[in-house]
XYZ file of C-alpha atoms in Angstrom:
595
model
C 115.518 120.248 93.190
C 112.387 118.102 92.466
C 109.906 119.532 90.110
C 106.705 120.527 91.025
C 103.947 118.096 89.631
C 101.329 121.212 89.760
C 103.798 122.862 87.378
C 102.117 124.822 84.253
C 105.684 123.563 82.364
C 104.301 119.695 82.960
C 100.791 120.845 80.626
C 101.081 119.427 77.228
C 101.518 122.647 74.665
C 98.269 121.556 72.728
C 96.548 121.927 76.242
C 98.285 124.905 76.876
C 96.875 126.076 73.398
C 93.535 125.421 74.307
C 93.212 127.153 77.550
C 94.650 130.301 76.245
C 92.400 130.030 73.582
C 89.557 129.387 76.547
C 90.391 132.524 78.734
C 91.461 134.773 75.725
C 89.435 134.169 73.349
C 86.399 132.043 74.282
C 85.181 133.583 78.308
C 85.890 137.360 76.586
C 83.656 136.876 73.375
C 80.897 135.221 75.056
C 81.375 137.962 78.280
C 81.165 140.473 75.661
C 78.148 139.432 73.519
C 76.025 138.845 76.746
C 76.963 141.943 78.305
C 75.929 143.529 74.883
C 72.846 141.881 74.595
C 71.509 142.486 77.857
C 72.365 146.455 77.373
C 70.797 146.779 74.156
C 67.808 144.825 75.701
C 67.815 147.442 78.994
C 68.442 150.596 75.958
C 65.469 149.227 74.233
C 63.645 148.794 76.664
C 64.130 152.404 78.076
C 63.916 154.002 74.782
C 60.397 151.903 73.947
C 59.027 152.764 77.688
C 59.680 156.302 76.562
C 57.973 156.233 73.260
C 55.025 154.027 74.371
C 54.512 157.132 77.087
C 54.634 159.364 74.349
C 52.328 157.591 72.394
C 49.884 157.011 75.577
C 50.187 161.158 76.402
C 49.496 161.769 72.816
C 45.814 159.454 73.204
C 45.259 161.351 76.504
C 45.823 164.785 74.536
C 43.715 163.735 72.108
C 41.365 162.123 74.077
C 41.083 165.986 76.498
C 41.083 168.121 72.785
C 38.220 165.894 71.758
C 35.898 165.915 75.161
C 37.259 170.003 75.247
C 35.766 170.552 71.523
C 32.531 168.871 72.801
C 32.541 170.252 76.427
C 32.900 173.830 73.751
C 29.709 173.014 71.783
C 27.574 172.676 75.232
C 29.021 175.546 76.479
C 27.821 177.949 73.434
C 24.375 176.133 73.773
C 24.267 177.014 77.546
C 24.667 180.621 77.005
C 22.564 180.789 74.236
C 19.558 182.650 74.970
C 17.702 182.296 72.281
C 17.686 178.576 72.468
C 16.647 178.497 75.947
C 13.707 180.476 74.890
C 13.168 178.227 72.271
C 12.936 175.406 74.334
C 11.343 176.911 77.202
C 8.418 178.883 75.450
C 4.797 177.521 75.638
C 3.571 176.950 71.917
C -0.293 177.734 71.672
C -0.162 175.856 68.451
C 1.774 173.202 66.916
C 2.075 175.515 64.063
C 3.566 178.195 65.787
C 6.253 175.816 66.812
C 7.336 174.784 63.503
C 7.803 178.342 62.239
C 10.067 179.148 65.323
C 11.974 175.481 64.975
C 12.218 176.288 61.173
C 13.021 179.727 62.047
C 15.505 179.774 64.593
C 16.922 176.002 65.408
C 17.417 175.000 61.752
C 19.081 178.057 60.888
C 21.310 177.618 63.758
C 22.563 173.777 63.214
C 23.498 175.632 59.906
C 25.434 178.327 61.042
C 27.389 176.207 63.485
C 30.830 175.370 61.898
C 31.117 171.630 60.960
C 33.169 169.210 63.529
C 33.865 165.846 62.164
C 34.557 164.508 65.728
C 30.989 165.075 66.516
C 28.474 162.998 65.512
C 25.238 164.276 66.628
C 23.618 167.536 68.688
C 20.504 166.456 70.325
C 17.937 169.135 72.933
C 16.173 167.533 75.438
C 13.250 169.052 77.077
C 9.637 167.812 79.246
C 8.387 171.019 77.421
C 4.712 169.156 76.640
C 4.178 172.103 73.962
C 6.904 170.739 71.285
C 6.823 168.593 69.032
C 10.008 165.948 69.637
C 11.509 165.314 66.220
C 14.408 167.755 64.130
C 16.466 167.475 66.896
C 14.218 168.005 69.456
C 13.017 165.249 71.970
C 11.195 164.121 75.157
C 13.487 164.231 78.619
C 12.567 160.852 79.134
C 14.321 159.151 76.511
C 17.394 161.313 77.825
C 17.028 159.433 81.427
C 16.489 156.011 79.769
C 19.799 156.017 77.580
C 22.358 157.918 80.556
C 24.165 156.121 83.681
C 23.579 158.823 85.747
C 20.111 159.190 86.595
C 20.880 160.667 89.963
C 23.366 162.857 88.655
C 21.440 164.302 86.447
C 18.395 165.547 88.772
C 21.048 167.331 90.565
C 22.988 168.570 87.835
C 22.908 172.283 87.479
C 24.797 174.474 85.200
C 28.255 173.904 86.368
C 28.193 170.029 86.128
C 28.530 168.621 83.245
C 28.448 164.579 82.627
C 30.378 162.209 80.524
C 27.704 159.262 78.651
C 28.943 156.041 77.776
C 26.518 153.686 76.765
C 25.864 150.330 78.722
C 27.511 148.378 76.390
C 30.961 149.006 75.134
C 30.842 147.836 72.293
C 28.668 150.984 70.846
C 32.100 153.340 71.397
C 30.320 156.052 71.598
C 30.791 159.385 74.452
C 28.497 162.103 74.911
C 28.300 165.349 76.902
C 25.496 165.859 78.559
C 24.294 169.752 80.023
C 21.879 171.013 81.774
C 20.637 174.034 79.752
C 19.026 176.272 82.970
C 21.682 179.447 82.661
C 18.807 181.582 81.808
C 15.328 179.652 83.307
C 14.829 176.739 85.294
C 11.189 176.109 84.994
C 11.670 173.782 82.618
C 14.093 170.680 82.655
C 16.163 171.449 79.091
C 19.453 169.648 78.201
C 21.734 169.328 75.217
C 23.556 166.215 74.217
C 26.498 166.455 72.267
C 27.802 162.594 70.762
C 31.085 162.267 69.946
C 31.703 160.596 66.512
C 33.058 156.793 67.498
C 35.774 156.216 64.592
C 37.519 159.579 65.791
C 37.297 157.540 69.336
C 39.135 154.924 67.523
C 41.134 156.729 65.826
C 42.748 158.386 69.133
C 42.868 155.100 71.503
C 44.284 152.967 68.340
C 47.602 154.805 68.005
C 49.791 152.543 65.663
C 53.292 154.092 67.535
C 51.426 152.309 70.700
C 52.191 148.752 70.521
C 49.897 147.544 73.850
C 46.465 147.803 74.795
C 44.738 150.583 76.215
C 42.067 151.242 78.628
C 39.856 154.645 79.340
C 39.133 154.446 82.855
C 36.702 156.242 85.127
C 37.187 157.611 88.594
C 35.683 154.411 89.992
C 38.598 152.749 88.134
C 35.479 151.016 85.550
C 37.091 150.060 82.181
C 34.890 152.795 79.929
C 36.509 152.091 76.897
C 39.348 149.433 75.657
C 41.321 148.227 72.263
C 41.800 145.064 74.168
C 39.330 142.722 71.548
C 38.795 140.389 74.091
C 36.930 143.298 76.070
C 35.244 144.959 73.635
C 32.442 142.375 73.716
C 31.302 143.258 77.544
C 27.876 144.381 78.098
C 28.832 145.670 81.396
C 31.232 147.400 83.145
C 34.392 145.966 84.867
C 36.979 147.516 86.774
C 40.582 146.942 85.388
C 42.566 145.669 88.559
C 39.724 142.594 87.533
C 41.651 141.285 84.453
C 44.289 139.053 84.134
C 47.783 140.059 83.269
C 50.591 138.590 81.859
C 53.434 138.364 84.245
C 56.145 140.503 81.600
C 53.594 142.958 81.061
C 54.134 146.495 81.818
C 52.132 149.143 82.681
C 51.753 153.101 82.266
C 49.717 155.093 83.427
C 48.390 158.752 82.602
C 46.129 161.066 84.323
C 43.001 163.199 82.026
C 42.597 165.620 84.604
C 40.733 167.924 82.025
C 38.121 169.575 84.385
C 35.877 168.781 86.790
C 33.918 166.565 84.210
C 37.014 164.126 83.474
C 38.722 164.267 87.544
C 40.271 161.073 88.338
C 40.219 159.179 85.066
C 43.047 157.742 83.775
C 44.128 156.452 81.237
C 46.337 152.821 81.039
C 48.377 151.414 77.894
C 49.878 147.790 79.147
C 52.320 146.428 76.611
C 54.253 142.819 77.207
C 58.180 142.872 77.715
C 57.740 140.377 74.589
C 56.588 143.047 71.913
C 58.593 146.060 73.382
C 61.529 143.289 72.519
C 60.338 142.996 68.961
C 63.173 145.045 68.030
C 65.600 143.251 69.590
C 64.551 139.585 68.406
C 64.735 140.750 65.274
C 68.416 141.473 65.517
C 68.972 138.580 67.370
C 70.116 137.283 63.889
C 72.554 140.153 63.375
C 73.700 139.596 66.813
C 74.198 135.522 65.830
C 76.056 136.814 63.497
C 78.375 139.019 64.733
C 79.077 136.429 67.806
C 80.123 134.046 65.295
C 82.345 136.467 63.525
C 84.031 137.328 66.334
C 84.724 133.410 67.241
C 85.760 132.383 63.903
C 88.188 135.099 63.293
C 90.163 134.539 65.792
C 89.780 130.527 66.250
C 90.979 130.738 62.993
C 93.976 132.454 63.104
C 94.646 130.913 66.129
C 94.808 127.044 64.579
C 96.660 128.288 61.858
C 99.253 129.405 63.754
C 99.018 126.563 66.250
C 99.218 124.023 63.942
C 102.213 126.004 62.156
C 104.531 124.721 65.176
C 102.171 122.059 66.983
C 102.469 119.456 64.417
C 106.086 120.317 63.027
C 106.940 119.916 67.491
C 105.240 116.590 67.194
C 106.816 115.061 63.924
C 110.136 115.853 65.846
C 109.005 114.163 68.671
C 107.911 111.638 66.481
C 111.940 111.269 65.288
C 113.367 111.290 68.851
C 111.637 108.210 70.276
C 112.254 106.358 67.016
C 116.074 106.960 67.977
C 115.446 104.902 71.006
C 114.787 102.183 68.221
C 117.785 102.966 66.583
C 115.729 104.629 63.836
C 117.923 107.341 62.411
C 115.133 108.743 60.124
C 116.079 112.629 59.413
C 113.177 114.212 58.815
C 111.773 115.217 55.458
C 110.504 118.931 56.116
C 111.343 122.555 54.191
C 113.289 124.262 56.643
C 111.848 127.650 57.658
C 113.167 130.038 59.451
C 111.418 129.867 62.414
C 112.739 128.487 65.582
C 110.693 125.172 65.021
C 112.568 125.272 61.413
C 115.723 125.846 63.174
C 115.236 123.272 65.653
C 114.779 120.620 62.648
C 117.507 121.893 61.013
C 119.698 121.490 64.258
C 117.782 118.231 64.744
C 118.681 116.907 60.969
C 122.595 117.442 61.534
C 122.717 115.865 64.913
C 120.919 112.526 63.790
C 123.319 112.343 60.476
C 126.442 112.806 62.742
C 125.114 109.990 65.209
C 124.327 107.706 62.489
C 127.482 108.299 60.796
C 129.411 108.026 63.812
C 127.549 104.549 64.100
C 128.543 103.182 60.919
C 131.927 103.474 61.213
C 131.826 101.714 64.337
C 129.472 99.135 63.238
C 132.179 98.658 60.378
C 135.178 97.486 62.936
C 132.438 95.309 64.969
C 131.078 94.122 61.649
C 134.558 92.634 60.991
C 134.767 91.473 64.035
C 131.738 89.794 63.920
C 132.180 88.160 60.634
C 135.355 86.416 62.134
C 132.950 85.302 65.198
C 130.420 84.080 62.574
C 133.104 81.863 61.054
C 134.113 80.394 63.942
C 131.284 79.349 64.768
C 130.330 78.058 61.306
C 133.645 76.040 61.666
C 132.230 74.896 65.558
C 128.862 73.899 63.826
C 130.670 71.515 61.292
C 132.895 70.021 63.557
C 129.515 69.477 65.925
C 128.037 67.877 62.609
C 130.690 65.819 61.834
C 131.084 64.050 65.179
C 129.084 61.126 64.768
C 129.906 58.450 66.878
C 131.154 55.967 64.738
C 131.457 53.094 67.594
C 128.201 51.366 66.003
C 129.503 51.448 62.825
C 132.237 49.938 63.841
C 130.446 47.173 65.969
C 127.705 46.712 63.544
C 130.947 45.858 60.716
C 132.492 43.412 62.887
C 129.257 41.710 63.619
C 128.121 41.388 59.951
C 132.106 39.958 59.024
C 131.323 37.482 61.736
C 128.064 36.202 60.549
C 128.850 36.711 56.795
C 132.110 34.046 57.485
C 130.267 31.459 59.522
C 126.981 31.108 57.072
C 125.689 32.932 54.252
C 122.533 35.186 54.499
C 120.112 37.052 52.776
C 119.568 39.261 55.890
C 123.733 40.765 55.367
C 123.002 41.719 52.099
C 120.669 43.713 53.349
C 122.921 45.117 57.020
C 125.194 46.314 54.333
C 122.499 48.007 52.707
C 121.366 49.605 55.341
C 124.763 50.596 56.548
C 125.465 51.564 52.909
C 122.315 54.347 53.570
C 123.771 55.989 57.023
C 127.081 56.627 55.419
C 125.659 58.023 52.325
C 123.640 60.173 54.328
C 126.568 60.732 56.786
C 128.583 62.476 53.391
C 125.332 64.952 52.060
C 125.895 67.394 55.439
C 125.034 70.134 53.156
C 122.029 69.829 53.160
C 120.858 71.169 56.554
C 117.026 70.077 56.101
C 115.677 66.802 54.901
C 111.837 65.837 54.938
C 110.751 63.449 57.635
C 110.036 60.791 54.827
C 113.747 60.479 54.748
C 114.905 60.779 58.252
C 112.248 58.105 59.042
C 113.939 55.929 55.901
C 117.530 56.706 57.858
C 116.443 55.712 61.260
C 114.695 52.422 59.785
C 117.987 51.575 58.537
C 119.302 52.292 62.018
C 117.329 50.279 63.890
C 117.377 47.323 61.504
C 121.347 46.714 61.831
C 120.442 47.351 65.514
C 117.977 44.495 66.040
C 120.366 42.551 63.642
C 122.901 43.154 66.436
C 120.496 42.607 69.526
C 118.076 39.849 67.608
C 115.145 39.541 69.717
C 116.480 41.887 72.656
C 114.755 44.918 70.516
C 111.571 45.655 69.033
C 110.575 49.044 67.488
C 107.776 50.998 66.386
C 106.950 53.824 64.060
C 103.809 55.856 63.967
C 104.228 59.141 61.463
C 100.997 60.956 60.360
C 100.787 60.764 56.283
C 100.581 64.625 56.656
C 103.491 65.269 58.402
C 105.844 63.396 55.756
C 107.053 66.326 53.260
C 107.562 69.052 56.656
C 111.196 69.157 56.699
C 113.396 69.337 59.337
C 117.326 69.451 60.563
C 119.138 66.571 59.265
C 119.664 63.716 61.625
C 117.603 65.760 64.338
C 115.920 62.756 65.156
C 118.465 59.583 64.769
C 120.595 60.832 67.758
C 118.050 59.974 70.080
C 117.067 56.958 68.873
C 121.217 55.972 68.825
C 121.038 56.930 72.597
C 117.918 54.603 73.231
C 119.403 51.742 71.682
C 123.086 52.049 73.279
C 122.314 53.541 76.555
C 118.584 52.317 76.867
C 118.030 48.643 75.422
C 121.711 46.883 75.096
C 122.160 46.860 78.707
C 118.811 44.691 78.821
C 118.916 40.666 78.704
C 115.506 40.981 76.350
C 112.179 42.285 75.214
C 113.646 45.843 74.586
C 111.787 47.940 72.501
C 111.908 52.135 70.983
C 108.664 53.609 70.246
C 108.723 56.462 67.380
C 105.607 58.995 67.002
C 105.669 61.892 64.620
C 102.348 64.006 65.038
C 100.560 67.482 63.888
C 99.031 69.568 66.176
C 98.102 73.340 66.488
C 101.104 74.128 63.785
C 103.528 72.305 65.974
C 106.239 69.137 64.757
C 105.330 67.074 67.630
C 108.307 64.069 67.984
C 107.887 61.491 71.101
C 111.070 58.709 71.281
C 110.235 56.230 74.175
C 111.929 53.580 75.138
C 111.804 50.787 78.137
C 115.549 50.788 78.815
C 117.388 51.218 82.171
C 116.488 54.731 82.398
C 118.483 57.045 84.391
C 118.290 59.009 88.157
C 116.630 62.429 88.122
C 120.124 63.669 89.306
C 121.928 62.255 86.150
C 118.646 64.171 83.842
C 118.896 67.110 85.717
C 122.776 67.330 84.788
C 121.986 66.356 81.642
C 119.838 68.970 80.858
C 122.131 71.537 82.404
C 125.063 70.645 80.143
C 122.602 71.431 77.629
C 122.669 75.316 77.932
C 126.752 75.035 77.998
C 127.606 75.682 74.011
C 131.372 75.738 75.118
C 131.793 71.999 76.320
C 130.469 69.634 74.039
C 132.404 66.174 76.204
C 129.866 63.489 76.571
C 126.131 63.105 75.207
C 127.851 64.575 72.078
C 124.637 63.374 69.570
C 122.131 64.684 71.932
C 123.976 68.086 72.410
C 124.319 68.609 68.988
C 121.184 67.944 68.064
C 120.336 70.144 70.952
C 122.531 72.721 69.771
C 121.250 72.946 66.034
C 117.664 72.922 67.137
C 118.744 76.445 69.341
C 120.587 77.798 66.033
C 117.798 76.722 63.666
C 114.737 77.737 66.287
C 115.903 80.369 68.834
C 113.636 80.485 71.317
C 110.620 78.494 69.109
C 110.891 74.859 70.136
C 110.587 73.137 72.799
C 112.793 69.881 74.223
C 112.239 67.792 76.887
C 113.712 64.431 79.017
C 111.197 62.599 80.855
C 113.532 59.430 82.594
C 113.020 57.211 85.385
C 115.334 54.247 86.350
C 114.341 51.005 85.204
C 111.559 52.493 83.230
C 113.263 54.157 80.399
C 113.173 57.296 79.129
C 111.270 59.988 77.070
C 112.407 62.573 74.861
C 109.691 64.968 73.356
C 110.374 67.265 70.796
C 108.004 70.298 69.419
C 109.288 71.927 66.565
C 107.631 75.052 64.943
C 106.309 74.550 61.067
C 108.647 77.177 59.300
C 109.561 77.648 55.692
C 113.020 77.554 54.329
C 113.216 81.245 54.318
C 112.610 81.680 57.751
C 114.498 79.129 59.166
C 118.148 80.122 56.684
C 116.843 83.776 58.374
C 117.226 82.429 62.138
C 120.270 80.451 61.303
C 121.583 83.705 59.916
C 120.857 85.717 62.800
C 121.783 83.407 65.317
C 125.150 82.987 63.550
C 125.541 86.904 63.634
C 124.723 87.143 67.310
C 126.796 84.250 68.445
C 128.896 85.548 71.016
């Protein structure tokens, strides 16, 4: 059955880790705080709506009890008789109205009880016979100091007016009453003023955290703790100021009489300070979000990383076993399944890798008879030299030496004496080119001995090429093959061309000749018996030289034949620049695999 590619088995466990920890952990903490916050914000908010009401009913009580006390005082005035025939009494003298002020109004400011939320008792009268001072004074200073001018012509016994002052920021309220219980031929009013710092005292309730406003039945602000109001000369109705778009509003009705109908008062308070609370524990509630994500994000990558990175080390071990890396791996082993899993893990790699050895051991054996055999192959490859040249070259030099005697066979031998010397050191494998050019000098001089002036040759090595070494004979081969195969089919003017170079850390060797050359058939076929290591049958110096260069340089050099008939032919040869070490390390390796 094919597997599913939307499969939650194809998630990689450290993803899978991660979105539990997401949806268990993460979305319910941060669900949980939020939900939290916004009901302690809708709690608070409740709880301070209810307590700034409170507060605002307690000012309106206060407010009432205060006007009540006042409304009180003009109400024991009204009904006084006395003081309405005090006031409304024709003096013949201005002495006889001194004895009856000292008599009767002094002695009864005195035996009225003190009220320290009134200020001030003042009489008002158009009585022409009085003198206006001690409490006493003229009705027209009365109408120049009220609102109400109309009011108070009409005003009669029952009514009873509320004074605030033009400007607001006086804070001061006064009753007003007309005084004509008794007699009305005479205009007669009392004026009680309540003290202004027990007005402040009410309307600035500290448990109140807003502004209020005293409004009239007109909806006229008569008296504010907003300071940016208190400065107003004039009146202004409420629904005229600007409000803040959080604020909140409440509301609360006097309704203490006829003389206080329709006035309200209104404490507005911002959704900012009734939070004040609540941004203050916004710390504690940092806090205890943070808690709650740590805790468990902690325990959580502790015991994630218990079995996450033991799962990967093992991992780790199983695709180094596609390398043939039989590491075992170095852990304590717990008790867990991941411990047991190593533990399982541990035994199964020893028992492969043991079970390898011993098989390695019979193909090791094996292979070491392989390796000899070819070791044997490679000397017999080594040792096939052709020796027809040698053999030629002899015969010509006995000729010569027995018709006339010459300096130049003293020094044929000599130079023939060099190729066999070198012919009997095969074990050394590597020779600087300083001394493979000195061999294939000697080469080419008992050639052109044999040719004469049939063949020419030239030699171009760079100085700092001379001390790289390279396979013995590597290079003489070829130059055999120009001369034999190449030039001595010629009638003349033959010539090899030698050119040992350096170039981006490559041996570069070029042997050119202008010989007969060959077909591209006969190259192509000998270039294909060059991958044959089986058959070595003809072009036995190339092929071993061809064959070496694979042993000594698998897969690192690079060999090429460039021919063309009746043009001669090219060999090029690029050689890596190795050290001894390395190149005893390829032959070693290529010896092993050898099959």
């Amino acid at each position: 059955m094919r597997r599913s590619t939307l499969s939650f088995h194809n998630i990689r466990l450290k993803n899978k880790m991660l979105i539990m920890y997401f949806f268990a952990v993460f979305i319910p903490i941060v669900l949980t705080n939020v939900i939290f916050y916004i009901v302690t914000i809708e709690n608070v908010k409740k709880q301070q709506m209810d307590d700034s009401t409170l507060a605002l009913q307690q000012i309106n009580s206060e407010f009432k009890r205060i006007i009540d006390e006042a409304v009180g005082i003009s109400s024991s005035y009204y009904t006084n008789l006395n003081l309405n025939l005090f006031l409304e009494t024709d003096y013949m003298s201005d002495i006889e109205y001194i004895e009856r002020h000292y008599n009767f109004l002094r002695n009864l400011n005195q035996t009225n009880p003190l009220n320290p939320s009134i200020n001030s008792i003042r009489f008002y009268t158009d009585n022409q016979t009085v003198i206006y001072s001690g409490g006493v004074y003229p009705i027209d200073s009365l109408e120049q100091s009220i609102h109400f001018e109309d009011e108070l012509t009409k005003s009669n016994g029952s009514q009873i007016l509320i004074d605030t002052p033009s400007n607001k920021n006086l804070e001061t309220f006064s009753i007003i009453r007309n005084l004509d219980y008794f007699y009305k031929d005479k205009q007669k009013f009392v004026k009680v003023e309540i003290n202004s710092s027990a007005i402040r005292g009410i309307f600035n309730n500290v448990t109140f955290k807003g502004d209020v406003y005293l409004l009239n039945e007109r909806g006229e602000i008569e008296y504010t703790t907003n300071r940016f109001l208190t400065q107003m000369d004039k009146s202004i109705n409420f629904n005229q100021i600007n409000k803040e778009n959080n604020q909140v509003t409440i509301r609360t009705k006097l309704d203490s009489g006829s003389y206080l109908k329709d006035w309200t008062i209104v404490g507005t308070i911002s959704e900012e300070t009734m939070l004040t609370t609540v941004n203050k524990s916004k710390l504690f509630i940092f806090l205890l979000a943070c808690i709650n994500f740590l805790a468990p994000t902690i325990i959580i990558v502790v015991i994630s990383r218990s079995f996450l990175i033991r799962l990967q080390r093992i991992l780790r071990h199983v695709k180094r076993m596609e390398k043939q890396n039989f590491e075992l791996i170095d852990d304590q082993e717990f008790e867990d399944e991941i411990g047991q899993l190593t533990s399982e893990f541990n035994r199964m790699t020893k028992k492969i890798k043991d079970l390898i050895n011993d098989v390695l051991l019979v193909n090791i054996q094996n292979k070491d008879l392989e390796i000899k055999r070819n070791r044997a192959q490679l000397s017999a490859l080594q040792s096939q030299i052709n020796p027809h040249f040698l053999f030629n070259a002899l015969e010509t030099i006995r000729m010569r030496s027995l018709m006339k005697e010459e300096k130049e066979t003293a020094k044929i031998i000599h130079n023939m004496a060099k190729i066999f010397r070198n012919s009997l050191t095969w074990g050394r494998d590597f020779v600087p080119i300083r001394d493979e050019i000195n061999l294939i000098i000697s080469f080419l001089e008992i050639q052109r001995y044999r040719f004469g002036d049939k063949l020419d040759y030239e030699i171009h090595v760079d100085e700092s090429t001379e001390e790289y070494k390279i396979p013995n004979m590597a290079i003489l081969p070829f130059i055999e093959n120009a001369s034999i195969h190449g030039i001595e089919p010629l009638k003349e003017n033959g010539k090899i061309n030698l050119s040992i170079s350096l170039k981006d850390n490559l041996l570069t060797c070029v042997i050119k000749d202008n010989g007969v050359g060959m077909t591209e058939g006969k190259r192509k076929q000998l270039l294909a018996s060059l991958k044959n290591e089986e058959d070595i049958g003809e072009n036995v110096g190339i092929k071993n030289v061809y064959y070496r260069l694979n042993l000594y340089y698998p897969d690192q050099f690079y060999f090429n034949i460039d021919s063309h008939l009746d043009y001669g032919t090219i060999i090029t040869i690029q050689l890596p620049l190795q050290i001894d070490s390395q190149i005893n390390g390829n032959l070693e390796k290529n010896l092993y695999f050898i099959k």
